[in-house]
mmCIF file of C-alpha atoms in Angstrom:
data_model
loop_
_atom_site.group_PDB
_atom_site.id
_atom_site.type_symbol
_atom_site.label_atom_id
_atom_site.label_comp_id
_atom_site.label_asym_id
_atom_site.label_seq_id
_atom_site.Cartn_x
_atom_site.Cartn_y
_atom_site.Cartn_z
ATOM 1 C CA UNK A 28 -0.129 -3.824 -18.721
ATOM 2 C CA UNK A 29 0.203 -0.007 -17.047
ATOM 3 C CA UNK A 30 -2.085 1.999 -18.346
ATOM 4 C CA UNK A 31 -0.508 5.441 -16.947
ATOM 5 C CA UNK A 32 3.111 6.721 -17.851
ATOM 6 C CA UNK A 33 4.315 9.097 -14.799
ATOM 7 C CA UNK A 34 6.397 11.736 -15.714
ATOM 8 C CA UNK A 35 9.071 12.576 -14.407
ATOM 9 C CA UNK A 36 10.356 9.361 -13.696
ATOM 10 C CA UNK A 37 12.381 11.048 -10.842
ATOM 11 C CA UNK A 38 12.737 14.350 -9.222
ATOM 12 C CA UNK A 39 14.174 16.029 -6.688
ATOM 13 C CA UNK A 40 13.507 19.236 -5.118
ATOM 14 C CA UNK A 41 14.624 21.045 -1.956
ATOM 15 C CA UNK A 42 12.240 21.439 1.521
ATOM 16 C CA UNK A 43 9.523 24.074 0.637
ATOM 17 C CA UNK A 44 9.555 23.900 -3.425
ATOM 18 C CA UNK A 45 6.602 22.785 -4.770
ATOM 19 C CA UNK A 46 6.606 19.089 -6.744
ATOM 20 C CA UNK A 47 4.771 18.765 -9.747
ATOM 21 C CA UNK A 48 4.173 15.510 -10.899
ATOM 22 C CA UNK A 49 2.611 13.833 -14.307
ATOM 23 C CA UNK A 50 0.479 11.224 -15.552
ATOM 24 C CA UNK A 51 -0.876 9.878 -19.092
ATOM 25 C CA UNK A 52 -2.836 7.326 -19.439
ATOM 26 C CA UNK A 53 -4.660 5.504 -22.773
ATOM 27 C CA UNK A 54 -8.263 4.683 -22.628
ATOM 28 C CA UNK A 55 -11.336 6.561 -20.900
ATOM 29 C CA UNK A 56 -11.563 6.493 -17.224
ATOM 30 C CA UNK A 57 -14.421 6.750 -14.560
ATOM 31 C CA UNK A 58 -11.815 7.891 -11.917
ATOM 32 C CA UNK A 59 -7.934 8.805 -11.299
ATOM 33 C CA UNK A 60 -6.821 8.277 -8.096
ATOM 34 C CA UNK A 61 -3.126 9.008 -6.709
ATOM 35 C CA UNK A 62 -1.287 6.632 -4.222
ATOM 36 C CA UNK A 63 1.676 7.054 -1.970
ATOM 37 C CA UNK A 64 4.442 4.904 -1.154
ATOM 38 C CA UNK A 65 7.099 4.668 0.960
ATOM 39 C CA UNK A 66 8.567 2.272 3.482
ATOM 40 C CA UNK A 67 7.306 3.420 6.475
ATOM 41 C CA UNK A 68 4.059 3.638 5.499
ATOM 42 C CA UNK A 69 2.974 1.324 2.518
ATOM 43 C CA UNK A 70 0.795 2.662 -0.372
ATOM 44 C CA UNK A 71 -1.363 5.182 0.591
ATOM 45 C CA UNK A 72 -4.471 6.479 -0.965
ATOM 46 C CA UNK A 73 -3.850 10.077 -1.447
ATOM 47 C CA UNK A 74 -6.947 12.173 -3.556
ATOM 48 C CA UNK A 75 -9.410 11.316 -6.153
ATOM 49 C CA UNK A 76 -10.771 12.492 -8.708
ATOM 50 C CA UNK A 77 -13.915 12.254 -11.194
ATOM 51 C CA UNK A 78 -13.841 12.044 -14.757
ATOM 52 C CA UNK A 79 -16.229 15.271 -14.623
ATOM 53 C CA UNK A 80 -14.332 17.148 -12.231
ATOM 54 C CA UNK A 81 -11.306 19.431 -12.990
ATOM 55 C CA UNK A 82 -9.690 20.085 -10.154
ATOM 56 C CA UNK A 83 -9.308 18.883 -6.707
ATOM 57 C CA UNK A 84 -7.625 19.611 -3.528
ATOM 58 C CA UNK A 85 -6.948 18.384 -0.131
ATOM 59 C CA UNK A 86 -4.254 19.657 2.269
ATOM 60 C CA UNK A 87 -1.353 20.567 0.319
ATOM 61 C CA UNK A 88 -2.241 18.502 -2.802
ATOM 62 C CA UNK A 89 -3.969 20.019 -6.069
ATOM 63 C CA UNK A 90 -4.883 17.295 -8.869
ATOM 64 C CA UNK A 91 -6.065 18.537 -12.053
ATOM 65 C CA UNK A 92 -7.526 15.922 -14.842
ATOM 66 C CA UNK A 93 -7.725 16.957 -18.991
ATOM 67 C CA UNK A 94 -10.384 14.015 -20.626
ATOM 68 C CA UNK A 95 -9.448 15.705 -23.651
ATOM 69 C CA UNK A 96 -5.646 15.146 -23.188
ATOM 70 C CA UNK A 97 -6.086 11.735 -21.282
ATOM 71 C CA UNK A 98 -3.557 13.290 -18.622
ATOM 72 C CA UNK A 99 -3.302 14.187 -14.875
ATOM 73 C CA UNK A 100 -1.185 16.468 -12.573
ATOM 74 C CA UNK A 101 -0.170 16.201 -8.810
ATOM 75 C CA UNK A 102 0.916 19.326 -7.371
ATOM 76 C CA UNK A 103 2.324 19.193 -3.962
ATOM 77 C CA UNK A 104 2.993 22.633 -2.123
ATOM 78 C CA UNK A 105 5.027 23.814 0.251
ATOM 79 C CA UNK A 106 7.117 20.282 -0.104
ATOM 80 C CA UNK A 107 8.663 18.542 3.466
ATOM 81 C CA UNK A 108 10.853 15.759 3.744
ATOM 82 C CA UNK A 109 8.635 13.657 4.687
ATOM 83 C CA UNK A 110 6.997 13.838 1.195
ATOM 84 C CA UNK A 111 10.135 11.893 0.123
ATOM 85 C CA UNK A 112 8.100 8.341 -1.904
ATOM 86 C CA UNK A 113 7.158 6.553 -4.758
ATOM 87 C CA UNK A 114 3.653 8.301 -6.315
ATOM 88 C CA UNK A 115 1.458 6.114 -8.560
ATOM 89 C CA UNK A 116 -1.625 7.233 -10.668
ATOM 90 C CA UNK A 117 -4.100 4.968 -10.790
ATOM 91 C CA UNK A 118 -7.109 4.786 -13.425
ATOM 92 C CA UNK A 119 -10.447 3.206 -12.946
ATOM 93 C CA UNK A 120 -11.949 2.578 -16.708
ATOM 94 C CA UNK A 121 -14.218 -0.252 -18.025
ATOM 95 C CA UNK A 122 -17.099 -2.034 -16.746
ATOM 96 C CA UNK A 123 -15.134 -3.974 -15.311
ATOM 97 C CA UNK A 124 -13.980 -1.744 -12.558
ATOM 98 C CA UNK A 125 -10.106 -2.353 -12.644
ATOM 99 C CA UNK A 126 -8.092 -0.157 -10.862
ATOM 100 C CA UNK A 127 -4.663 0.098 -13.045
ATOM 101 C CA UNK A 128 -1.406 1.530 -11.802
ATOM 102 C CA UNK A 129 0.952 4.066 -13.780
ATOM 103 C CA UNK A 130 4.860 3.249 -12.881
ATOM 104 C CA UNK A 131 5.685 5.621 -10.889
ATOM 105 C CA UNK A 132 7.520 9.499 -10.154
ATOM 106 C CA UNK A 133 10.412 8.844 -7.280
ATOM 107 C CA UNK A 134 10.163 12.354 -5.229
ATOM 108 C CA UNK A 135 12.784 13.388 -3.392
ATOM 109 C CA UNK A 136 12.769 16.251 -0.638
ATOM 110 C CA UNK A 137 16.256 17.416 0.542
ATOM 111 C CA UNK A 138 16.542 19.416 3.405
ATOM 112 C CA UNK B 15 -9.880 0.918 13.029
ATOM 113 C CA UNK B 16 -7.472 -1.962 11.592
ATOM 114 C CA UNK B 17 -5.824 -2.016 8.864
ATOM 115 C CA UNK B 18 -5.494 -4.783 6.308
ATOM 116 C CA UNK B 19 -3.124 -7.668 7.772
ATOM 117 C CA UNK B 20 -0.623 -9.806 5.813
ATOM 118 C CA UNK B 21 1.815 -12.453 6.433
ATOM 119 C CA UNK B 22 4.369 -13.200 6.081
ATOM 120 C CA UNK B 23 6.022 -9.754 5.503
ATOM 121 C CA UNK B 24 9.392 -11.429 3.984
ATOM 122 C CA UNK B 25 9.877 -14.746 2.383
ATOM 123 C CA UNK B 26 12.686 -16.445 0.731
ATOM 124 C CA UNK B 27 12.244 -19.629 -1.339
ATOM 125 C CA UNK B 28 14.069 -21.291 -4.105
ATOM 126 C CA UNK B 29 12.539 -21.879 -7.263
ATOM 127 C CA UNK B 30 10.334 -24.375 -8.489
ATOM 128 C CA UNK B 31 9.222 -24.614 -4.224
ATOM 129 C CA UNK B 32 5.568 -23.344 -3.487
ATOM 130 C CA UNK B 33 4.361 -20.595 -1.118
ATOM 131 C CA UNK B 34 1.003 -19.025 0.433
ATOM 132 C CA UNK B 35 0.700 -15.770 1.337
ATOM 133 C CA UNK B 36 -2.021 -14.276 3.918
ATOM 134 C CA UNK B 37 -4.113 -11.516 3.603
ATOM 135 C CA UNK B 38 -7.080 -10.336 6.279
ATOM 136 C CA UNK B 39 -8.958 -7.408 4.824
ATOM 137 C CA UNK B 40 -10.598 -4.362 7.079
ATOM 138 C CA UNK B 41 -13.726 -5.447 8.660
ATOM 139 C CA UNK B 42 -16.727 -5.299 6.462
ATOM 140 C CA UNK B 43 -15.050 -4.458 3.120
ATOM 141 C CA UNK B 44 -16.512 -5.946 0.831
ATOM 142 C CA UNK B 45 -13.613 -6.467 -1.855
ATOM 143 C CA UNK B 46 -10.408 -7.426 -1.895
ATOM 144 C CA UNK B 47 -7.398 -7.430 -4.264
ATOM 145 C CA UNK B 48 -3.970 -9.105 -4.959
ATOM 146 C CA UNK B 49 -1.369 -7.242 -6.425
ATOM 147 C CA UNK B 50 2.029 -8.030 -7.584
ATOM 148 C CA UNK B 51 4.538 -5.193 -7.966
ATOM 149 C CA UNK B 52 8.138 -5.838 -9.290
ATOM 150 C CA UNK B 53 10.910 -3.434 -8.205
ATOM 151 C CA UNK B 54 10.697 -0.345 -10.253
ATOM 152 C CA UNK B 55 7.079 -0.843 -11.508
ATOM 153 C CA UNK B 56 3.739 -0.112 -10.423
ATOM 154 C CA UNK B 57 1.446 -2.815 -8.732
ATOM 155 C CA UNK B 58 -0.410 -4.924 -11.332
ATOM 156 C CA UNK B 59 -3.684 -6.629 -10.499
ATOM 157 C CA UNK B 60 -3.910 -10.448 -10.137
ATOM 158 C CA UNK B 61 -7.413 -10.728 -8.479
ATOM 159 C CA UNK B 62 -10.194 -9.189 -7.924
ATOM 160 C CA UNK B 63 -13.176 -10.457 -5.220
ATOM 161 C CA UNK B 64 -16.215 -9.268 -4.107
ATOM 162 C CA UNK B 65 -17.095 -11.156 -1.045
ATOM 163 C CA UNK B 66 -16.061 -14.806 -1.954
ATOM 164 C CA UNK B 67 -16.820 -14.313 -5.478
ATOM 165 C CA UNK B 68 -13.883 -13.934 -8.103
ATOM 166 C CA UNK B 69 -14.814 -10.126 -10.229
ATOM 167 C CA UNK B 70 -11.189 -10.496 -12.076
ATOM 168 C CA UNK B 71 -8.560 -12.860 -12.410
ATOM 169 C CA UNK B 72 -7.196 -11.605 -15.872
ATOM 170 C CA UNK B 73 -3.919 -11.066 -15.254
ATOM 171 C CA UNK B 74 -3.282 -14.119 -12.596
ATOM 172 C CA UNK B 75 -1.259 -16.844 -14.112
ATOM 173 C CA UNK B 76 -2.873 -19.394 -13.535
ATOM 174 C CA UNK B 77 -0.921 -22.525 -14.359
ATOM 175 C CA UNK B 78 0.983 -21.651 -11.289
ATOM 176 C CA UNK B 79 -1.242 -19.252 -8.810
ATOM 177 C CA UNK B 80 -3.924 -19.470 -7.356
ATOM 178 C CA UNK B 81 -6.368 -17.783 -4.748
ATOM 179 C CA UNK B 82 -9.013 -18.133 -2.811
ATOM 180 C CA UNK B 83 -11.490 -16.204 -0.194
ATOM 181 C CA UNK B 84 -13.460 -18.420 1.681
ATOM 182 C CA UNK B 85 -16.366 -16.672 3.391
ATOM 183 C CA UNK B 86 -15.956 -13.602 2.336
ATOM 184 C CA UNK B 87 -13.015 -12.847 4.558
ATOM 185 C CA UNK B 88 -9.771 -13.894 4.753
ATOM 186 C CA UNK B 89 -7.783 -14.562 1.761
ATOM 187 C CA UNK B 90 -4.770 -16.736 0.714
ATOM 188 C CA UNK B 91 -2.851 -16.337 -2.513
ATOM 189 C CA UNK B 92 -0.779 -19.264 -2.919
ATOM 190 C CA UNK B 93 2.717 -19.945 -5.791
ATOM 191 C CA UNK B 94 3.186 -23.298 -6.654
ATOM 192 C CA UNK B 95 6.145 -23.741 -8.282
ATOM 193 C CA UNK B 96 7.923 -20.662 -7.606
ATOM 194 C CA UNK B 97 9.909 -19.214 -10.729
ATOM 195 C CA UNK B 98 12.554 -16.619 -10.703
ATOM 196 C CA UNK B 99 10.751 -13.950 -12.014
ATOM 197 C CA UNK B 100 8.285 -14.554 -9.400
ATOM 198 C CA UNK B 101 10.569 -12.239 -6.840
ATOM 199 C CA UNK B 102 8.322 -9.485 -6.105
ATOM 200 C CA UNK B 103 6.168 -7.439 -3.343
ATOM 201 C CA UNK B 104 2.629 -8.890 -3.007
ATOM 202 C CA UNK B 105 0.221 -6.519 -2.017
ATOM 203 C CA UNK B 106 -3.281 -7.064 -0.454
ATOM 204 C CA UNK B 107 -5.807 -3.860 -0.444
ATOM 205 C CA UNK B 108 -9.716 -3.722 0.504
ATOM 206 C CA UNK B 109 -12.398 -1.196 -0.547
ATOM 207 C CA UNK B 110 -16.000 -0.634 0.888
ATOM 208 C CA UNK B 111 -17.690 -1.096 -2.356
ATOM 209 C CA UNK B 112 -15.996 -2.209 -5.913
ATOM 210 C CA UNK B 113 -12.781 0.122 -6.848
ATOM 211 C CA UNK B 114 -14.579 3.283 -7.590
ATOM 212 C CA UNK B 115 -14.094 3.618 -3.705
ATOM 213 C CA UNK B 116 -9.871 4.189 -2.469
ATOM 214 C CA UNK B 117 -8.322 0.885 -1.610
ATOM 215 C CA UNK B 118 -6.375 0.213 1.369
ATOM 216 C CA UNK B 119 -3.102 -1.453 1.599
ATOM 217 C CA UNK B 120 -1.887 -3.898 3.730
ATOM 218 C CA UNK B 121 2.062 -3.599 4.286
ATOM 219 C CA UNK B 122 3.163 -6.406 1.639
ATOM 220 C CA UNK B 123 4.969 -9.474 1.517
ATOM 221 C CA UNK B 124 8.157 -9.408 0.258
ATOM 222 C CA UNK B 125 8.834 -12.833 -1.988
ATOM 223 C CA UNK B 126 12.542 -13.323 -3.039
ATOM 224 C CA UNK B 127 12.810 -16.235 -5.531
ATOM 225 C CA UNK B 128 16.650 -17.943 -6.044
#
């Protein structure tokens, strides 16, 4: 079962806009992490980030986490079309250590 | 350094046949994951193992997969028979240590089903 919900499930922006992207997810977590895909390049880890941390950035990306609201945000600045993927939330929750995928925000970056 | 390996990267078989897919990890990660991930969706998780030792098989179906990891390295995930909802990307990843760590993907193997 997916235990995040990305949101939207689709968007498209033009070169240099920012992308903003979504995720919600059901149970506690010990981390969120946020993975890339495209053809070229497969899935890609991107940034992660702690259940006691905030905020996060690296390069161009921002990821904020709310425990309280269960939710997540990817911000990508400054957008290029090489951006253009798939981008997946994942959540790490249980003592199990399971790494579960959300299904997915299709970005688009038109030149 | 390497990435993680997999073969074949496309395969087409029709139903109720049986295939094997090949996965070899990034030297000296420890764990290694299967993951199946239907057109549209996210990956799912089949299996989990940390060195040749299975952490999570939850979610594999096991009346008709199965996988294995002999010493700690090199992995196969094998379909036998194939159904048509089968049809699917398989993906392979490693960590260092457990999934608190990022995984790495290998490129996939693209299984068609008919």
């Amino acid at each position: 079962s997916q235990q995040g919900e990305e949101d939207p499930q689709a968007l498209s922006i033009q070169e240099g806009e920012n992308a903003t992207m979504n995720c919600s997810y059901k149970t506690s977590i010990n981390n969120l992490q946020w993975y890339r895909q495209n053809s070229g390049r497969g899935l890609v880890h991107l940034i992660l980030i702690r259940s006691n941390e905030r905020e996060k950035h690296s390069g161009r990306l921002r990821v904020t986490l709310d425990t309280s609201k269960k939710s997540s945000s990817l911000l990508i600045t400054a957008s290029r079309a090489a951006d253009t993927a798939s981008y997946f939330c994942a959540t790490l929750s249980g003592g199990g250590n399971k790494l579960t995928f959300g299904t997915g925000t299709q970005l688009k970056v038109e030149l | 350094e390497a990435g993680v390996a997999q073969s074949p990267r496309y395969k087409i078989i029709e139903k109720r046949q049986s295939v094997a897919f090949w996965c070899n990890p990034i030297s000296g990660h420890a764990t290694l994951y299967w993951y199946q991930q239907i057109l549209g969706q996210g990956p799912k998780l089949l299996i989990q193992f940390q060195n040749n030792g299975v952490v999570d098989d939850s979610q594999l179906p096991k009346d008709r997969f199965s996988a294995e990891r002999l010493k700690g390295v090199d992995s196969t995930l094998k379909i036998q028979p194939a159904k048509l909802e089968d049809s699917a990307v398989y993906l392979c990843a490693s960590s260092l240590v457990g999934t608190g760590n990022e995984q790495y993907f290998g490129p996939g193997t693209r299984l068609t089903v008919t």
